[in-house]
């Protein structure tokens, strides 16, 4: 079995390293963050992600970490690069961290006498980056030749935070952009061991794989925005039910049911910026990606739409509002581009007092908002202290909300994903669901 190294032990890298190690590969992780390196060496997950700790426990003796890039070249055959590629102002991804890492690795490759090394770029990059910037940099610093002394693959992941391990072990598709067949074959062999299903392995040129990666996410955001627009329309029509409609639409194979629910905006570290990067990439080639740009506008509009709904439904003389769910989705502490964070910021700007609660994201929320908001310790705490409560994620803990949580004499609930059962509430509750015209308990 090839020995593998993974550079970047963050939200995605730690999970990839643990997946490889749990399938028997010897894996060396490299990170500039000493805490993450120490965590791995103490068999602890450096970041929160469901099942990550379980896989690290399964990988004892196979997974170690270091801050020394040279070990990755000296002791392993294949190196995965999973470091941040932050968005630039023009929408393209910065390849600054990838270049930093590749300089170190290429210097090591120059020094160390070995027959071949495979570099696998997993970070999301703007199309063109690998062949225009990264491969020339490796050749320059290592003084070695592509496809003779080293190979390069572009191999992004299509995982969802909160489900990274399961998605990585059971992907619909493994995308491999390859500098030549030998490089692609080597990488495919790894996935044959790691995947627990039998996914489609899509092999192609590096540039095609780079385009595929951002096209896929841009397409999904378009689908989400379509469903959100449908939900807005349904709100204006009594008897129209968004969930019945999207279920039927999704049953058609040409559409499929995923990411077609209708509710709040998409957010997180990938969708918003991948969609903008798609538009920036199109523009570079003289194409106006109107669909991607409009998708972004629709997504921003969804927040304003919710803010309007909240403002229209604030009970008389009431200025405390509770936001339940601050992460951009359930099962993750990540608040990057979270619609609930944007909602809270907007409501704070309107002068309202906000009390917030999230099952996993409270530390991140505290660092973001400091003392500008109030912090609840439970769902009940939210309902005790506010008479308008907004449920923004489909967290399991929120699905159990029923009449026993409602203490105030009149409480308004805005349920962004229709996860509650309005029939469980008596008429002191005004229940509003995005996507539905139902207004139970309305006076
Ligand atoms: N998180 C996701 O959902 C997701 C999904 C698909 C793709 N991606 C892509 O994967 C890449 C990584 O994302 P992430 O979410 O894991 O980021 P992250 O910020 O959680 O982790 C990145 C890690 O890289 C480390 N790092 C930074 N510079 C380094 C360097 N010079 N040398 C060694 N380590 C370094 C950081 O310390 C950190 O631990 C990005 O390009 C992202 O777009 C992420």
GROMACS .gro file of C-alpha atoms and ligand atoms in nm, residues 7-13 30-33 36 69 82-85 97 101 123-124 157 159 161 213 269-270 273, ligand 1:
model
   72
    7UNK     CA    1  -0.121   1.875   0.417
    8UNK     CA    2  -0.387   2.070   0.608
    9UNK     CA    3  -0.568   1.896   0.892
   10UNK     CA    4  -0.875   2.120   0.905
   11UNK     CA    5  -1.242   2.046   0.847
   12UNK     CA    6  -1.180   1.846   0.531
   13UNK     CA    7  -0.813   1.739   0.566
   30UNK     CA    8   0.112   1.807   0.817
   31UNK     CA    9  -0.025   2.134   0.951
   32UNK     CA   10   0.118   2.469   1.059
   33UNK     CA   11  -0.127   2.462   1.350
   36UNK     CA   12  -0.399   2.022   1.535
   69UNK     CA   13   0.691   1.919   0.524
   82UNK     CA   14  -0.610   2.037   0.157
   83UNK     CA   15  -0.528   2.389   0.271
   84UNK     CA   16  -0.754   2.697   0.252
   85UNK     CA   17  -0.811   2.876  -0.078
   97UNK     CA   18  -0.151   2.880   0.067
  101UNK     CA   19   0.299   2.454   0.073
  123UNK     CA   20  -0.841   2.230  -0.221
  124UNK     CA   21  -1.098   2.407  -0.438
  157UNK     CA   22  -1.418   1.641  -0.261
  159UNK     CA   23  -1.874   1.645   0.088
  161UNK     CA   24  -1.998   1.940   0.653
  213UNK     CA   25  -1.591   2.108  -0.936
  269UNK     CA   26  -1.777   2.778   0.337
  270UNK     CA   27  -1.845   2.637  -0.013
  273UNK     CA   28  -1.815   3.134  -0.287
  444LIG     N1   29  -1.499   2.240   0.443
  444LIG     C1   30  -1.572   2.203   0.338
  444LIG     O1   31  -1.692   2.180   0.345
  444LIG     C2   32  -1.503   2.185   0.204
  444LIG     C3   33  -1.571   2.114   0.104
  444LIG     C4   34  -1.512   2.099  -0.021
  444LIG     C5   35  -1.390   2.160  -0.043
  444LIG     N2   36  -1.328   2.231   0.054
  444LIG     C6   37  -1.199   2.294   0.023
  444LIG     O2   38  -1.096   2.231   0.095
  444LIG     C7   39  -0.995   2.326   0.128
  444LIG     C8   40  -0.972   2.322   0.278
  444LIG     O3   41  -1.093   2.355   0.342
  444LIG     P1   42  -1.119   2.328   0.496
  444LIG     O4   43  -1.261   2.359   0.518
  444LIG     O5   44  -1.065   2.196   0.536
  444LIG     O6   45  -1.028   2.445   0.560
  444LIG     P2   46  -0.986   2.461   0.712
  444LIG     O7   47  -0.958   2.606   0.729
  444LIG     O8   48  -1.086   2.396   0.801
  444LIG     O9   49  -0.849   2.379   0.723
  444LIG     C9   50  -0.733   2.413   0.654
  444LIG    C10   51  -0.612   2.365   0.733
  444LIG    O10   52  -0.496   2.397   0.657
  444LIG    C11   53  -0.395   2.440   0.748
  444LIG     N3   54  -0.295   2.520   0.677
  444LIG    C12   55  -0.306   2.647   0.630
  444LIG     N4   56  -0.192   2.683   0.570
  444LIG    C13   57  -0.108   2.578   0.580
  444LIG    C14   58   0.024   2.555   0.539
  444LIG     N5   59   0.094   2.650   0.474
  444LIG     N6   60   0.081   2.437   0.566
  444LIG    C15   61   0.012   2.341   0.633
  444LIG     N7   62  -0.114   2.357   0.674
  444LIG    C16   63  -0.173   2.474   0.648
  444LIG    C17   64  -0.471   2.519   0.853
  444LIG    O11   65  -0.394   2.530   0.972
  444LIG    C18   66  -0.596   2.433   0.868
  444LIG    O12   67  -0.580   2.333   0.968
  444LIG    C19   68  -1.044   2.461   0.075
  444LIG    O13   69  -0.992   2.483  -0.053
  444LIG    C20   70  -1.193   2.439   0.065
  444LIG    O14   71  -1.253   2.521  -0.031
  444LIG    C21   72  -1.380   2.244   0.178
   0.00000   0.00000   0.00000
